[in-house]
XYZ file of C-alpha atoms in Angstrom:
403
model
C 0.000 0.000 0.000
C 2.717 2.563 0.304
C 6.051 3.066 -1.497
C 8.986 4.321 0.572
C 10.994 7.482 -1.473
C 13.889 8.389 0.957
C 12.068 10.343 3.703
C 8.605 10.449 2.118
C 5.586 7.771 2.660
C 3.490 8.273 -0.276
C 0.435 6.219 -0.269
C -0.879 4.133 -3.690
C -4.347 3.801 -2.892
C -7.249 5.823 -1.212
C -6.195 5.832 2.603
C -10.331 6.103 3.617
C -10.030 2.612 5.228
C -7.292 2.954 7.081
C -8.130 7.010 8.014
C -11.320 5.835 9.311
C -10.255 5.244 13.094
C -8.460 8.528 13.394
C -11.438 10.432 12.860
C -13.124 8.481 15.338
C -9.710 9.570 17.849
C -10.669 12.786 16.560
C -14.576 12.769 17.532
C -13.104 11.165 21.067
C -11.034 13.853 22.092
C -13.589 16.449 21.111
C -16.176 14.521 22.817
C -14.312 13.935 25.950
C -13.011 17.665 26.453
C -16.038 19.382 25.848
C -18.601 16.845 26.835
C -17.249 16.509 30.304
C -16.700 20.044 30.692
C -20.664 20.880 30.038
C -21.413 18.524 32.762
C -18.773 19.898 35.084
C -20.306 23.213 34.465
C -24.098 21.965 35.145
C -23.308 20.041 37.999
C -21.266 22.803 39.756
C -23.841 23.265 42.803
C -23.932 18.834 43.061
C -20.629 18.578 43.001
C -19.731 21.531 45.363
C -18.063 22.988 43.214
C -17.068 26.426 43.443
C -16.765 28.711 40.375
C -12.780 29.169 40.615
C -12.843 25.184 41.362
C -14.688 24.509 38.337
C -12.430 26.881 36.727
C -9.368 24.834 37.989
C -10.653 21.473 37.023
C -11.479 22.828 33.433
C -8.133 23.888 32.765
C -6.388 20.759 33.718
C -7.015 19.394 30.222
C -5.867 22.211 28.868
C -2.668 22.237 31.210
C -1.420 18.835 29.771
C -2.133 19.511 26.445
C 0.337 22.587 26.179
C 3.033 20.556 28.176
C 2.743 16.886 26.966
C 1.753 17.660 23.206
C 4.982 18.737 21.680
C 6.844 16.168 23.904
C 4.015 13.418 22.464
C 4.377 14.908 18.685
C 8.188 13.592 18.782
C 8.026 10.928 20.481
C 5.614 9.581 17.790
C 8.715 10.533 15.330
C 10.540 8.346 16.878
C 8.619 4.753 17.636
C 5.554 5.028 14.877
C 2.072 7.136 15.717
C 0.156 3.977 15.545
C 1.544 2.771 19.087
C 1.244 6.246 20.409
C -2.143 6.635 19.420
C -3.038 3.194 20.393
C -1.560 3.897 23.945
C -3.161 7.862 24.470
C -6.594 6.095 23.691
C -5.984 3.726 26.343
C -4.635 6.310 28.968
C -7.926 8.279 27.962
C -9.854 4.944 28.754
C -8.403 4.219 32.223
C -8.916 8.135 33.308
C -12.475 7.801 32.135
C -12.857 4.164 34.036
C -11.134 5.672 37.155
C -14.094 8.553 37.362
C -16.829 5.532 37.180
C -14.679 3.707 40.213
C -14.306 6.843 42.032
C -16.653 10.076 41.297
C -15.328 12.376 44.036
C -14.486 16.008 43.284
C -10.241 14.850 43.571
C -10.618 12.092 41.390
C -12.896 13.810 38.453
C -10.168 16.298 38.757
C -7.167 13.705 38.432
C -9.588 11.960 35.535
C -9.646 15.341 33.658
C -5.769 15.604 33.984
C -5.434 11.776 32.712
C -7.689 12.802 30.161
C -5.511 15.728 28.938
C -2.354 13.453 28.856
C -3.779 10.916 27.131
C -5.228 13.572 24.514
C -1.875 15.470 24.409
C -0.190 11.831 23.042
C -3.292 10.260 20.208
C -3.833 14.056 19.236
C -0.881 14.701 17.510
C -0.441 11.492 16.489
C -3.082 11.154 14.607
C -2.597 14.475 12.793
C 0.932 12.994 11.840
C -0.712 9.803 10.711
C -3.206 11.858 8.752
C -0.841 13.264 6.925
C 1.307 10.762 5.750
C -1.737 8.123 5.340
C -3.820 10.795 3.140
C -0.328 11.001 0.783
C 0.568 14.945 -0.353
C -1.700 15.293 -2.857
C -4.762 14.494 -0.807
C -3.812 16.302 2.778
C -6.311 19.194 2.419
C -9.345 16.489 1.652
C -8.271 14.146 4.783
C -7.302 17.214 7.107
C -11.162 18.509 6.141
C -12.189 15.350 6.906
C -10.448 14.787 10.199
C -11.324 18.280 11.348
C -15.269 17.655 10.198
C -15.273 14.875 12.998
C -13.152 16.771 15.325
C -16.077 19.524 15.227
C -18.719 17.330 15.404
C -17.569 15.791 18.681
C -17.629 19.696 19.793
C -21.312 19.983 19.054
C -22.572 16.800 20.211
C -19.971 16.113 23.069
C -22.265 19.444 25.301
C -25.488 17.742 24.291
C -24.655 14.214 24.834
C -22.810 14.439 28.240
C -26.063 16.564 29.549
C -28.514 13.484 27.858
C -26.280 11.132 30.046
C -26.494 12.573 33.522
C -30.094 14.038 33.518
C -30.564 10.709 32.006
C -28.721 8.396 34.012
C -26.369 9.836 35.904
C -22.246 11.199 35.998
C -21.584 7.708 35.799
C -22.923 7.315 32.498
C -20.893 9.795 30.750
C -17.826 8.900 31.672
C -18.647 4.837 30.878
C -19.191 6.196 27.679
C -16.113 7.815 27.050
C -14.570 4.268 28.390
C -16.042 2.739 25.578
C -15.406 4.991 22.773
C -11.894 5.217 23.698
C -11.553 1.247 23.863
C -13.563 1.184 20.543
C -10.753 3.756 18.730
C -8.230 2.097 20.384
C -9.019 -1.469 19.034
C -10.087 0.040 16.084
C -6.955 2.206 15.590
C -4.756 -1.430 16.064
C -6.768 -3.177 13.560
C -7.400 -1.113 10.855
C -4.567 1.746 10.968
C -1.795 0.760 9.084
C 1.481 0.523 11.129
C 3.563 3.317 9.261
C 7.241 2.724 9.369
C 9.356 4.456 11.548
C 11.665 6.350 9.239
C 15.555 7.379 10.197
C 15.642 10.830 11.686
C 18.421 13.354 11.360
C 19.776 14.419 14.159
C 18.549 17.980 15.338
C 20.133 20.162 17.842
C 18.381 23.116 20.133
C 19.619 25.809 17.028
C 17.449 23.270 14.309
C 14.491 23.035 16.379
C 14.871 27.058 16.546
C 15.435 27.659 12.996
C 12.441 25.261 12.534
C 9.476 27.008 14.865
C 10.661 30.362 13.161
C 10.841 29.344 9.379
C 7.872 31.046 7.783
C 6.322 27.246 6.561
C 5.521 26.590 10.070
C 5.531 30.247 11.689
C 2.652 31.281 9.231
C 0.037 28.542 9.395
C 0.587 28.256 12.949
C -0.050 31.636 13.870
C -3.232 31.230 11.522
C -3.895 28.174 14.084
C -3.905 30.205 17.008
C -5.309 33.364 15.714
C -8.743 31.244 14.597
C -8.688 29.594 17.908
C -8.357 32.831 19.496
C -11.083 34.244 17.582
C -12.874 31.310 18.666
C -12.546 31.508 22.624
C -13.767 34.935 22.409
C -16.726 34.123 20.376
C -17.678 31.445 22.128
C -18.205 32.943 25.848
C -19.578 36.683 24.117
C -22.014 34.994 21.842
C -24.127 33.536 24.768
C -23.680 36.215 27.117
C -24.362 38.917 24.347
C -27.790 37.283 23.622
C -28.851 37.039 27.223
C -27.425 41.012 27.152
C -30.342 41.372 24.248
C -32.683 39.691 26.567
C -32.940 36.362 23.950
C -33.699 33.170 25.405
C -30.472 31.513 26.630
C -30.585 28.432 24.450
C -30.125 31.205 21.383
C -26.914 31.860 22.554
C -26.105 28.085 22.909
C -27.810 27.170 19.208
C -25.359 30.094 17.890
C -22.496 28.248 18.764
C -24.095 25.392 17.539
C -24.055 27.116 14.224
C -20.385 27.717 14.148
C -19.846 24.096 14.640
C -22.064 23.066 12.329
C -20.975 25.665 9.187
C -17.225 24.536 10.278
C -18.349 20.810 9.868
C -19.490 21.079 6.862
C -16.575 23.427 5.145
C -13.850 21.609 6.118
C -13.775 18.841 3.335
C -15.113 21.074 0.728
C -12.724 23.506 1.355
C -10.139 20.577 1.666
C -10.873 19.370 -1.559
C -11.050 22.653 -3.344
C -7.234 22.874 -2.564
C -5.902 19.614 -3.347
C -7.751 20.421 -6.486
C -5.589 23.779 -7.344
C -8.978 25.637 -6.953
C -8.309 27.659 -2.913
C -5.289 28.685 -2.560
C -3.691 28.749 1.589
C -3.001 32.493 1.150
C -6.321 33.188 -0.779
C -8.412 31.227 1.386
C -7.299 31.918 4.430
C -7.281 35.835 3.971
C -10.686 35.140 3.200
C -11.636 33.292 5.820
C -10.252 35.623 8.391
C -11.664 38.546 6.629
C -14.766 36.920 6.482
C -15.022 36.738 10.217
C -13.665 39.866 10.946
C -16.548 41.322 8.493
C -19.453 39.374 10.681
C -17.667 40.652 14.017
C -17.877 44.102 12.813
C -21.702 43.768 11.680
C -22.065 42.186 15.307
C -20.217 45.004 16.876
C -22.145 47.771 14.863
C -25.411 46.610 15.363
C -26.148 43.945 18.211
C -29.276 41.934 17.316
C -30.445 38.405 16.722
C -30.049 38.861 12.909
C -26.474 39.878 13.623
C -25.847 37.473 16.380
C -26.052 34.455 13.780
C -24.190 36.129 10.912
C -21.118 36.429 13.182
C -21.775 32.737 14.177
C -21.689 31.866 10.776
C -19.069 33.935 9.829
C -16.663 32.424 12.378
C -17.947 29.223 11.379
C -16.720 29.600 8.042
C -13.059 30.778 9.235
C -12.662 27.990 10.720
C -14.026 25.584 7.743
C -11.229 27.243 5.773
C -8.225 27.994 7.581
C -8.151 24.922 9.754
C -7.735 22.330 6.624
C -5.435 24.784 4.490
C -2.962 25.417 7.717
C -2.640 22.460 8.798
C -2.193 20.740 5.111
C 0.360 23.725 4.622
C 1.983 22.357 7.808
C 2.665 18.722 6.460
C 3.184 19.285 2.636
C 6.224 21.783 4.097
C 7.282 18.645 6.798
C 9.447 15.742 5.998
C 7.744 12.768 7.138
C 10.455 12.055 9.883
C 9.485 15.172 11.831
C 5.386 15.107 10.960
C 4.937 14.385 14.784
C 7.045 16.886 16.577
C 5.442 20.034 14.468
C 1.997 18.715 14.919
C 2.364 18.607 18.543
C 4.198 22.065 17.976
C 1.373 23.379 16.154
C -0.934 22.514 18.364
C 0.679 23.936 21.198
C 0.195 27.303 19.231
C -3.324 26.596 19.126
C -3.980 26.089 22.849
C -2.070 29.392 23.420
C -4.382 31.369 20.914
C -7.287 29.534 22.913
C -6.220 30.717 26.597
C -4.668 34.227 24.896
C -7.443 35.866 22.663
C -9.947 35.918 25.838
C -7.223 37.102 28.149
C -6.057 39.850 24.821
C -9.735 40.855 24.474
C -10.662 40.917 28.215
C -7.378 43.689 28.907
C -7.978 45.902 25.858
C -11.936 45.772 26.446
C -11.506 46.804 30.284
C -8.489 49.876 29.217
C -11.215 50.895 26.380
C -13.524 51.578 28.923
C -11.694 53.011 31.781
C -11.717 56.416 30.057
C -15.719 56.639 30.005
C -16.782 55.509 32.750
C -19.660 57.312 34.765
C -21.137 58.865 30.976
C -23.161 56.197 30.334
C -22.278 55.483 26.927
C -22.650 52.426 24.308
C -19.060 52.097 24.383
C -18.650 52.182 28.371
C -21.132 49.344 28.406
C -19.879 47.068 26.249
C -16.419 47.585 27.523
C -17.340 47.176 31.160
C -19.054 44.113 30.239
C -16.948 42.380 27.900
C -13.501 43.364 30.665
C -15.435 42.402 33.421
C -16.889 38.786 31.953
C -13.401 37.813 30.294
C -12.730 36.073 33.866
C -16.293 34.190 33.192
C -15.106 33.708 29.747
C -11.831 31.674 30.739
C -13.818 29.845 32.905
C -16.515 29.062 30.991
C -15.676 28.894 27.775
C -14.864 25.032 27.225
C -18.816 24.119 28.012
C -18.841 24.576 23.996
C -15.230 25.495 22.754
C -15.257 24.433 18.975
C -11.461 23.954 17.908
């Protein structure tokens, strides 16, 4: 199935089969972040959980990630993704299992740290194994593809890990994560072909430098972030902004549904629309963050529930196009020897634009508005909102973060 060309896996045949299990890995880690941390969020008062407690157990996922991802990412270089992948998913499983055993506020907060580890290793992994399984002329359809399920486990993970406790109980949610990460896991083993470990240079401090700052992985990733950035914002202001309109709350919650959703489905289109000559990575993703920046400013300029979706949808569709195009930049610039290490590397800049465009919009909202306050003005409201609920934001934000 594939033919080896010095440092380059190229593979023969469609890789759907055998690309199959990583986008369930994909959906898992989706699910498991954001579907716990809705229930975490609900159950705050059940749980005893206080606000800055719930704040801390949230970020422990995220607090692994940024550590263990890079480290993960090369150490997938160096003994094949398909073990490390196989072995995150199990890690993931035994956190999950170890809430079921144990459901005290210590453990679900050790389960969501296991959980983060275990991400930070099949996460990168499988974006490595992406790209040398979909072969360079098909990375933008397979990273649209990959990222479709990634986003789909963002909008059902909230839903689904609220069904199971009102339903049945915390229990439940976290026996289902068991299973789905022992169903990748197996699934991943079987089906995944085991891609060969190929012989690395060797790379000093200076390399690794010269790498992270080269323009073929500065750009993209800095794309990464930026989206994810615009992301964390949107996705704590869109729900409080509608309950500032005095909408229903669940408008808020189906507009973040509808960047999910429009990011779902643009992925592999706009995947396929590069490996096809027809979107260029500069053109597309220009557009995509001028797109968004256009339905932020509508937003801004006049705050309605017209307005409110248009934004949603115009962040959704950022995120459909730069995600695919960046990250099949990323590994059509990569040898195949060091795919792992600058996933996990790009990665890392995403969960930095995630945790830094709240905390960048939350310190220039609250300077904005020191000047004005006491007049009363449009522009002293929003500020003293927006720099006073960035906190909330941080907090908050991964009951229905859509990465």
């Amino acid at each position: 199935m594939f033919r080896q060309t010095g440092a380059v896996t190229t593979a023969l045949q469609p890789p759907a089969r055998g690309l199959a299990p990583l986008y369930l890995a994909g959906f898992t880690t989706a699910f498991g972040a954001h579907g716990v941390a809705s229930v975490l969020g609900a159950e705050t008062d059940d749980l005893g959980l206080s606000l800055v407690t719930l704040g801390a157990v949230l970020a422990l996922y995220d607090v692994a990630e940024v550590v263990l991802k890079p480290l993960f990412g090369a150490l997938s270089d160096r003994i094949g993704a398909k073990p490390v992948i196989v072995g995150g998913l199990g890690g993931f499983a035994v956190a999950s299992l170890l809430a079921v055993a144990f459901p005290s506020v210590l453990v679900l907060a050790l389960a969501r740290l296991g959980q983060g580890a275990a991400a930070s290793a099949f996460s990168p992994a499988s974006s490595a194994a992406v790209a040398r399984l979909a072969g360079r002329q098909r990375l933008g359809r397979y990273f649209g593809r990959y990222g479709a399920w990634k986003s789909l486990g963002y909008v059902l993970g909230p839903v689904l890990g609220i069904v199971l406790v009102e339903g049945i109980g915390l229990r439940a949610l976290y026996v289902a994560l068991t299973l789905l990460a022992v169903l990748a896991a197996a699934w991943v083993a079987i089906a995944m072909p085991a891609l060969p470990v190929l012989p690395r240079r060797r790379t000093t401090v200076a390399d690794l430098v010269r790498q992270t700052t080269d323009r073929a992985f500065l750009v993209p990733t800095l794309l990464l972030a930026t989206t994810t950035g615009v992301l964390g914002v949107v996705v704590g202001f869109l729900p409080l902004l509608a309950v500032r309109l005095d909408l229903p709350a669940v408008v808020g919650a189906v507009a973040i549904a509808v960047v999910a959703l429009v990011s779902t489905v643009l992925q592999p289109l706009a995947g396929r629309l590069r490996d096809q000559g027809r979107l260029g990575t500069r053109s597309g993703c220009t557009g995509g963050l001028l797109l968004a920046a256009a339905g932020l400013a509508v937003l801004a300029a006049l705050p309605g529930p017209v307005t409110l979706f248009v934004a949603a949808a115009a962040v959704g569709s950022m995120l459909g196009t730069v995600t695919p195009l960046a990250f099949a930049h990323l590994a059509a610039s990569t040898p195949d020897d060091h795919m792992g290490r600058t996933m996990g590397n790009a990665e890392l800049g995403r969960e930095v634009g995630d945790a830094g465009g709240p905390l960048l919009v939350g310190a220039v909202a609250t300077a904005w508005s020191l000047p004005e306050i006491g007049r009363g003005s449009c522009r002293e409201r929003v500020g003293v909102y927006v720099g006073r609920s960035w906190v909330d934001v941080l907090l908050k934000k991964k009951l229905s973060t859509l990465i």
